[in-house]
CSV table of C-alpha atoms in Angstrom, one decimal:
chain,number,residue,atom,x,y,z
A,1,MET,CA,124.5,98.1,146.9
A,2,ASN,CA,123.4,101.5,145.7
A,3,ARG,CA,120.5,100.9,143.8
A,4,ASN,CA,122.2,102.6,139.8
A,5,LEU,CA,125.3,99.8,140.8
A,6,MET,CA,122.9,97.2,141.3
A,7,LEU,CA,120.9,98.3,137.8
A,8,ASN,CA,124.2,98.7,135.7
A,9,SER,CA,125.7,95.3,136.9
A,10,ILE,CA,122.1,93.4,135.7
A,11,ARG,CA,122.5,95.3,132.6
A,12,THR,CA,125.4,93.6,131.5
A,13,ARG,CA,123.9,90.3,132.2
A,14,MET,CA,120.8,90.7,129.8
A,15,PRO,CA,119.7,91.9,126.1
A,16,GLU,CA,119.0,96.0,126.0
A,17,LYS,CA,115.3,94.5,125.7
A,18,ARG,CA,115.0,92.8,128.8
A,19,TYR,CA,116.7,95.2,130.9
A,20,VAL,CA,113.7,97.8,129.4
A,21,HIS,CA,111.6,95.4,131.0
A,22,THR,CA,112.9,95.0,134.1
A,23,ILE,CA,112.9,98.7,134.5
A,24,GLY,CA,108.8,98.4,133.5
A,25,VAL,CA,108.8,95.9,136.3
A,26,MET,CA,110.6,98.3,138.7
A,27,ASN,CA,108.7,101.3,138.1
A,28,THR,CA,104.9,99.0,138.0
A,29,SER,CA,106.0,97.1,140.7
A,30,ILE,CA,106.3,100.7,142.6
A,31,ARG,CA,103.0,101.8,141.4
A,32,LEU,CA,101.2,98.6,142.6
A,33,ALA,CA,102.7,99.0,146.4
A,34,LYS,CA,102.1,102.5,147.0
A,35,VAL,CA,98.4,101.6,146.1
A,36,TYR,CA,98.7,98.2,148.3
A,37,GLY,CA,101.2,99.0,150.7
A,38,GLY,CA,104.2,97.5,151.3
A,39,SER,CA,107.8,98.8,151.0
A,40,GLU,CA,108.9,100.5,147.6
A,41,LYS,CA,112.8,99.6,148.7
A,42,ASP,CA,111.7,96.1,148.5
A,43,VAL,CA,109.7,95.5,145.9
A,44,GLU,CA,112.4,98.2,143.7
A,45,LEU,CA,115.3,95.3,145.0
A,46,ALA,CA,113.1,92.3,144.2
A,47,ALA,CA,112.1,93.7,140.9
A,48,ILE,CA,116.1,95.0,139.7
A,49,LEU,CA,117.0,91.5,140.0
A,50,HIS,CA,114.1,89.1,139.8
A,51,ASP,CA,116.0,88.1,135.8
A,52,VAL,CA,119.1,88.5,137.1
A,53,VAL,CA,120.2,85.3,136.2
A,54,LYS,CA,117.6,85.1,133.3
A,55,TYR,CA,120.1,84.5,130.6
A,56,SER,CA,122.8,82.7,132.4
A,57,ASP,CA,124.3,79.4,131.4
A,58,ARG,CA,122.0,76.5,131.9
A,59,GLU,CA,124.0,74.0,132.6
A,60,TRP,CA,125.1,76.2,135.6
A,61,MET,CA,121.7,76.8,136.7
A,62,LYS,CA,120.9,72.8,137.5
A,63,LYS,CA,124.3,72.4,139.4
A,64,VAL,CA,123.2,75.3,141.8
A,65,ILE,CA,119.6,74.1,141.9
A,66,VAL,CA,121.6,70.4,142.5
A,67,GLU,CA,123.8,71.3,144.8
A,68,GLN,CA,121.5,74.0,146.7
A,69,GLN,CA,119.4,71.1,147.2
A,70,MET,CA,115.8,73.0,145.5
A,71,GLU,CA,113.0,71.4,144.9
A,72,PRO,CA,114.3,68.4,142.8
A,73,THR,CA,111.2,69.0,140.9
A,74,LEU,CA,112.2,71.8,138.9
A,75,LEU,CA,114.5,70.1,137.1
A,76,ALA,CA,112.0,67.9,135.6
A,77,PHE,CA,110.0,71.1,133.9
A,78,HIS,CA,111.3,74.3,131.6
A,79,HIS,CA,114.6,75.7,131.8
A,80,GLU,CA,112.6,78.6,131.6
A,81,LEU,CA,111.7,78.3,135.3
A,82,TRP,CA,115.3,77.8,136.7
A,83,HIS,CA,116.0,82.1,136.8
A,84,ALA,CA,113.4,82.4,139.1
A,85,PRO,CA,115.3,80.1,142.5
A,86,VAL,CA,118.6,80.4,141.2
A,87,GLY,CA,117.5,84.5,140.5
A,88,ALA,CA,116.8,84.6,144.4
A,89,TYR,CA,120.2,82.5,144.9
A,90,VAL,CA,122.4,84.8,143.6
A,91,ALA,CA,120.8,87.7,144.8
A,92,LYS,CA,121.3,86.4,148.2
A,93,HIS,CA,124.9,85.4,147.3
A,94,GLU,CA,126.4,88.2,144.7
A,95,PHE,CA,124.2,91.2,145.8
A,96,ASP,CA,124.1,90.2,150.0
A,97,VAL,CA,120.2,90.3,149.7
A,98,MET,CA,118.9,89.1,153.3
A,99,ASN,CA,115.1,89.8,153.6
A,100,GLN,CA,113.4,86.6,152.7
A,101,ASP,CA,110.5,88.4,151.5
A,102,VAL,CA,112.7,89.9,148.5
A,103,LEU,CA,114.4,86.6,148.0
A,104,ASN,CA,110.8,85.0,148.1
A,105,ALA,CA,109.7,87.5,145.6
A,106,ILE,CA,112.2,86.3,143.2
A,107,CYS,CA,112.7,82.6,143.9
A,108,TYR,CA,108.7,82.6,142.6
A,109,HIS,CA,108.5,85.7,140.1
A,110,THR,CA,107.5,82.8,137.6
A,111,THR,CA,105.6,80.0,139.1
A,112,GLY,CA,103.2,81.8,141.8
A,113,ARG,CA,103.0,80.2,145.2
A,114,LYS,CA,100.9,79.1,148.0
A,115,GLY,CA,100.7,81.8,150.8
A,116,MET,CA,102.0,84.6,148.6
A,117,SER,CA,103.0,88.0,150.6
A,118,LYS,CA,102.2,91.3,149.3
A,119,LEU,CA,106.0,91.6,148.1
A,120,GLU,CA,105.7,88.2,146.1
A,121,LYS,CA,102.5,89.0,144.7
A,122,ILE,CA,103.3,93.0,143.6
A,123,ILE,CA,107.0,90.8,141.6
A,124,TYR,CA,105.0,88.2,140.2
A,125,CYS,CA,101.9,90.9,138.3
A,126,ALA,CA,103.8,93.7,137.5
A,127,ASP,CA,105.9,91.1,135.3
A,128,MET,CA,103.0,90.3,133.6
A,129,ILE,CA,101.5,93.5,133.2
A,130,GLU,CA,104.6,95.9,133.0
A,131,PRO,CA,103.9,98.5,129.9
A,132,ASN,CA,106.4,96.9,127.7
A,133,ARG,CA,104.7,93.3,128.4
A,134,GLN,CA,102.6,92.5,124.7
A,135,PHE,CA,100.4,89.4,124.6
A,136,PRO,CA,96.7,88.9,123.9
A,137,GLY,CA,94.6,89.3,127.1
A,138,VAL,CA,97.0,91.5,128.4
A,139,GLU,CA,94.8,94.7,128.7
A,140,ASP,CA,92.6,92.5,130.5
A,141,LEU,CA,94.6,92.1,133.5
A,142,ARG,CA,95.7,95.8,133.8
A,143,GLN,CA,92.2,96.2,134.2
A,144,GLN,CA,92.2,93.5,137.0
A,145,ASP,CA,93.9,95.8,138.9
A,146,GLU,CA,91.2,98.1,139.8
A,147,LEU,CA,90.0,95.6,141.4
A,148,GLY,CA,92.6,95.0,144.4
A,149,LEU,CA,95.6,92.9,144.4
A,150,ASN,CA,94.3,89.7,145.2
A,151,GLU,CA,92.5,89.9,142.0
A,152,LEU,CA,95.1,91.1,140.3
A,153,MET,CA,96.9,88.0,141.2
A,154,LYS,CA,94.8,85.7,141.0
A,155,ALA,CA,93.9,86.9,136.8
A,156,CYS,CA,97.5,87.0,136.5
A,157,ILE,CA,97.4,83.4,137.5
A,158,LYS,CA,94.8,82.3,135.5
A,159,HIS,CA,95.9,84.1,132.3
A,160,SER,CA,99.6,81.8,133.1
A,161,ILE,CA,97.8,78.2,133.8
A,162,GLU,CA,95.2,78.7,131.2
A,163,PHE,CA,97.9,80.1,128.7
A,164,LEU,CA,100.2,76.9,129.4
A,165,ILE,CA,97.3,74.5,128.6
A,166,THR,CA,96.7,75.7,125.8
A,167,LYS,CA,100.1,74.8,124.3
A,168,ASN,CA,100.1,71.5,126.0
A,169,GLN,CA,103.3,73.2,127.6
A,170,PRO,CA,103.3,71.3,131.3
A,171,VAL,CA,102.1,73.7,134.4
A,172,TYR,CA,104.3,73.4,137.3
A,173,PRO,CA,102.1,72.2,140.3
A,174,ASP,CA,103.3,75.6,142.4
A,175,SER,CA,101.2,77.6,140.3
A,176,ILE,CA,97.9,75.5,141.2
A,177,HIS,CA,98.5,75.5,144.6
A,178,CYS,CA,98.9,79.4,144.5
A,179,TYR,CA,95.6,79.6,141.8
A,180,ASN,CA,93.7,77.3,144.7
A,181,ASP,CA,94.9,79.0,147.3
A,182,LEU,CA,92.9,82.4,145.7
A,183,VAL,CA,89.6,81.3,144.9
A,184,THR,CA,89.5,79.3,148.4
A,185,ARG,CA,90.5,82.6,150.5
A,186,LYS,CA,88.2,85.5,151.4
A,187,GLU,CA,90.0,87.8,152.6
A,188,ASN,CA,91.2,90.7,150.8
A,189,ASP,CA,95.1,92.2,150.4
B,1,MET,CA,77.5,39.2,141.8
B,2,ASN,CA,76.7,39.0,138.0
B,3,ARG,CA,76.1,42.0,135.7
B,4,ASN,CA,72.1,42.5,136.5
B,5,LEU,CA,72.0,42.1,139.8
B,6,MET,CA,74.4,44.5,139.8
B,7,LEU,CA,72.6,46.6,138.0
B,8,ASN,CA,69.7,46.4,140.4
B,9,SER,CA,71.8,47.0,143.1
B,10,ILE,CA,73.2,50.4,141.7
B,11,ARG,CA,69.6,51.4,140.0
B,12,THR,CA,67.9,52.4,143.7
B,13,ARG,CA,70.7,54.4,144.8
B,14,MET,CA,70.2,57.4,142.0
B,15,PRO,CA,68.5,59.3,139.8
B,16,GLU,CA,67.3,57.6,136.9
B,17,LYS,CA,68.9,60.4,135.2
B,18,ARG,CA,72.2,58.9,136.8
B,19,TYR,CA,71.5,55.4,136.2
B,20,VAL,CA,71.0,56.6,132.3
B,21,HIS,CA,74.3,57.8,132.1
B,22,THR,CA,76.1,54.9,134.5
B,23,ILE,CA,74.7,53.1,131.8
B,24,GLY,CA,75.5,55.4,128.8
B,25,VAL,CA,79.1,55.4,130.3
B,26,MET,CA,79.6,51.3,130.3
B,27,ASN,CA,78.7,50.7,126.9
B,28,THR,CA,81.1,53.6,125.9
B,29,SER,CA,84.3,51.9,128.2
B,30,ILE,CA,83.3,48.1,126.3
B,31,ARG,CA,83.5,50.8,123.1
B,32,LEU,CA,86.8,52.2,123.7
B,33,ALA,CA,87.5,48.9,125.2
B,34,LYS,CA,87.4,46.9,122.0
B,35,VAL,CA,89.2,50.0,120.1
B,36,TYR,CA,92.2,49.7,122.8
B,37,GLY,CA,91.8,47.1,123.9
B,38,GLY,CA,91.6,45.9,127.6
B,39,SER,CA,89.1,43.9,129.2
B,40,GLU,CA,85.8,44.5,128.6
B,41,LYS,CA,84.6,42.7,131.7
B,42,ASP,CA,87.0,44.9,133.6
B,43,VAL,CA,85.7,48.0,131.9
B,44,GLU,CA,82.3,47.1,132.8
B,45,LEU,CA,82.3,46.9,136.2
B,46,ALA,CA,84.3,49.9,137.0
B,47,ALA,CA,81.5,51.6,134.7
B,48,ILE,CA,78.6,50.2,136.6
B,49,LEU,CA,80.3,50.9,139.8
B,50,HIS,CA,82.3,54.0,139.6
B,51,ASP,CA,78.8,56.0,140.8
B,52,VAL,CA,77.8,53.4,143.4
B,53,VAL,CA,77.8,56.7,145.8
B,54,LYS,CA,77.3,59.1,144.4
B,55,TYR,CA,73.7,60.4,146.3
B,56,SER,CA,75.6,59.3,149.4
B,57,ASP,CA,75.5,61.2,152.4
B,58,ARG,CA,77.7,63.5,152.6
B,59,GLU,CA,79.0,63.0,156.4
B,60,TRP,CA,78.7,59.3,155.7
B,61,MET,CA,81.4,59.7,152.8
B,62,LYS,CA,83.8,62.3,155.3
B,63,LYS,CA,83.6,59.2,157.6
B,64,VAL,CA,85.0,56.7,155.1
B,65,ILE,CA,87.9,59.2,154.7
B,66,VAL,CA,88.8,60.2,157.6
B,67,GLU,CA,88.9,55.8,159.2
B,68,GLN,CA,90.1,54.4,156.2
B,69,GLN,CA,92.7,57.5,155.7
B,70,MET,CA,92.5,58.1,152.3
B,71,GLU,CA,94.5,61.1,151.1
B,72,PRO,CA,93.6,64.0,153.7
B,73,THR,CA,93.6,66.8,151.2
B,74,LEU,CA,90.4,65.4,149.8
B,75,LEU,CA,88.3,67.0,152.7
B,76,ALA,CA,89.7,70.9,152.1
B,77,PHE,CA,88.4,70.3,148.6
B,78,HIS,CA,84.4,69.7,147.1
B,79,HIS,CA,82.6,66.8,148.0
B,80,GLU,CA,82.0,66.3,144.6
B,81,LEU,CA,85.2,64.6,144.6
B,82,TRP,CA,84.5,62.0,147.6
B,83,HIS,CA,82.2,59.6,145.6
B,84,ALA,CA,85.2,58.2,143.7
B,85,PRO,CA,87.5,57.1,146.7
B,86,VAL,CA,84.5,56.6,148.7
B,87,GLY,CA,82.9,54.6,145.3
B,88,ALA,CA,86.3,52.4,145.1
B,89,TYR,CA,85.6,51.8,148.9
B,90,VAL,CA,82.6,50.3,148.4
B,91,ALA,CA,83.5,48.1,145.6
B,92,LYS,CA,85.8,46.5,147.5
B,93,HIS,CA,83.9,45.6,150.5
B,94,GLU,CA,80.3,45.4,149.7
B,95,PHE,CA,80.6,44.2,145.9
B,96,ASP,CA,84.0,42.3,146.4
B,97,VAL,CA,85.9,43.7,143.9
B,98,MET,CA,89.5,42.2,143.8
B,99,ASN,CA,90.9,43.6,140.7
B,100,GLN,CA,93.3,46.9,141.7
B,101,ASP,CA,93.3,48.1,138.4
B,102,VAL,CA,89.1,48.4,138.6
B,103,LEU,CA,89.4,50.2,141.8
B,104,ASN,CA,92.0,52.7,141.0
B,105,ALA,CA,89.7,53.0,137.5
B,106,ILE,CA,86.7,54.4,140.3
B,107,CYS,CA,88.9,55.8,142.0
B,108,TYR,CA,90.5,58.2,140.2
B,109,HIS,CA,87.4,59.1,137.4
B,110,THR,CA,86.8,62.3,139.2
B,111,THR,CA,90.3,63.9,138.6
B,112,GLY,CA,93.1,61.2,136.9
B,113,ARG,CA,96.0,61.4,138.3
B,114,LYS,CA,99.9,60.4,137.1
B,115,GLY,CA,100.4,57.6,135.1
B,116,MET,CA,96.6,55.9,134.7
B,117,SER,CA,96.5,52.4,133.5
B,118,LYS,CA,94.6,51.8,130.1
B,119,LEU,CA,91.3,51.0,132.0
B,120,GLU,CA,91.7,54.0,134.5
B,121,LYS,CA,92.0,56.5,130.9
B,122,ILE,CA,88.7,54.6,129.6
B,123,ILE,CA,87.0,55.2,132.4
B,124,TYR,CA,87.7,58.8,133.2
B,125,CYS,CA,87.1,60.0,128.5
B,126,ALA,CA,83.7,57.2,128.8
B,127,ASP,CA,82.7,59.3,131.7
B,128,MET,CA,82.7,62.9,130.4
B,129,ILE,CA,81.8,61.7,126.1
B,130,GLU,CA,78.9,59.1,126.8
B,131,PRO,CA,76.2,60.0,124.7
B,132,ASN,CA,73.7,61.2,127.5
B,133,ARG,CA,76.8,64.2,128.3
B,134,GLN,CA,75.9,67.7,126.8
B,135,PHE,CA,78.5,70.5,127.9
B,136,PRO,CA,79.7,73.4,125.5
B,137,GLY,CA,82.4,71.4,123.9
B,138,VAL,CA,81.5,67.0,124.7
B,139,GLU,CA,81.4,67.1,120.7
B,140,ASP,CA,84.9,67.6,120.3
B,141,LEU,CA,86.0,65.6,122.8
B,142,ARG,CA,83.9,62.7,121.5
B,143,GLN,CA,86.3,63.8,118.3
B,144,GLN,CA,89.7,63.0,120.0
B,145,ASP,CA,88.7,59.3,120.4
B,146,GLU,CA,89.8,59.1,116.6
B,147,LEU,CA,93.3,60.2,117.6
B,148,GLY,CA,93.7,57.8,120.1
B,149,LEU,CA,93.2,56.8,123.6
B,150,ASN,CA,96.1,59.3,124.9
B,151,GLU,CA,95.0,61.7,123.0
B,152,LEU,CA,91.6,61.6,124.3
B,153,MET,CA,92.0,61.9,127.9
B,154,LYS,CA,94.8,64.7,127.1
B,155,ALA,CA,91.6,66.6,125.6
B,156,CYS,CA,89.6,64.8,128.4
B,157,ILE,CA,92.0,66.2,131.2
B,158,LYS,CA,92.5,69.3,129.2
B,159,HIS,CA,89.2,70.5,129.4
B,160,SER,CA,88.1,69.5,132.7
B,161,ILE,CA,90.6,71.7,134.1
B,162,GLU,CA,90.0,74.9,132.2
B,163,PHE,CA,86.4,74.7,133.4
B,164,LEU,CA,87.3,74.7,136.3
B,165,ILE,CA,89.5,77.3,136.2
B,166,THR,CA,87.0,79.8,134.1
B,167,LYS,CA,84.5,79.3,137.2
B,168,ASN,CA,87.3,79.8,139.6
B,169,GLN,CA,86.6,76.8,141.3
B,170,PRO,CA,89.9,74.9,142.9
B,171,VAL,CA,91.7,72.4,141.2
B,172,TYR,CA,92.6,68.8,142.6
B,173,PRO,CA,96.6,68.2,142.1
B,174,ASP,CA,96.1,65.1,141.1
B,175,SER,CA,94.4,66.5,137.4
B,176,ILE,CA,97.2,68.6,137.0
B,177,HIS,CA,99.5,65.9,137.7
B,178,CYS,CA,98.4,63.5,135.4
B,179,TYR,CA,97.8,66.9,132.6
B,180,ASN,CA,101.6,67.3,133.1
B,181,ASP,CA,102.1,63.5,132.4
B,182,LEU,CA,99.8,63.0,129.5
B,183,VAL,CA,101.8,66.5,127.9
B,184,THR,CA,105.4,65.4,128.8
B,185,ARG,CA,105.4,61.6,127.7
B,186,LYS,CA,106.3,60.7,124.4
B,187,GLU,CA,105.0,56.6,123.6
B,188,ASN,CA,101.3,56.1,122.9
B,189,ASP,CA,98.8,54.1,124.3
């Protein structure tokens, strides 16, 4: 499916504000791919589809998680997390995306995970720092961009975890594994 | 072994400052047991022994972890975590402690875990708030004491995780499971 058809297809599934956010993630992720290397086509595809089921029916998402035998602990956590793995499922089965790295970037864009690929990190970070995002601390995150993709990723996952803890919200274990991975590894992007 | 013999036995294994801390944990945990219920004898025993191997040889601790088939991921984390499960091992095999709840309270006093018993929570919290502890925020933690043991425990584990994240230090997964457990459960102490 070409880019414009895909954009039209996702636009009907979400409020205009979320569509504008998606375009922001797309542009930011392409910019990050230019800086840090990686296929611009792949980041574009992952960015367009990352929130494809964000506004889909919750019971339907739960059904997909169960039927597709996704990680069952997902259901014990907030439904806000579900749209990422279910989005990867839809990307594969409705949009015919076969690139596993693109599917993983969609799947882990809300939690992160241990051993993320460059593409996964780019989508995770672009989702947090794209220009339409407004939350306390977002400017500090945008500045980490200059220190490299791992530093940016580390700042983003730290911000997510700290935000959840401040709000007494559960932290999905993959996010801690992601954080631990980033603070203990030495190599660069 | 009676209390005084046990105190003499641990005193020779640690700097005086750590011994004073241990007495602080003992007194604080007895106070908490009076408030929240629980055996004062059990908290006293767990408190006296909680840091018994804190200054033991690191290679020896590693050997115990491997030989006793303790959780192998421990070795991938900071050695500071090792003295808790190895302390439980020494409590059992040198001090003949057979009460599994006391052993668990020693074992999980640095990381916490999901589904902690009242005794485990008392030792974890007493270790953080005993009167000799001095760190930014300790007074706020002491005040949580008034809100119940689960609130105190939640405040303590949040403080630990936030401190580690601020310092870019890894967070042992049990601590996140502990935190998630506390923020998602509804019942009281």
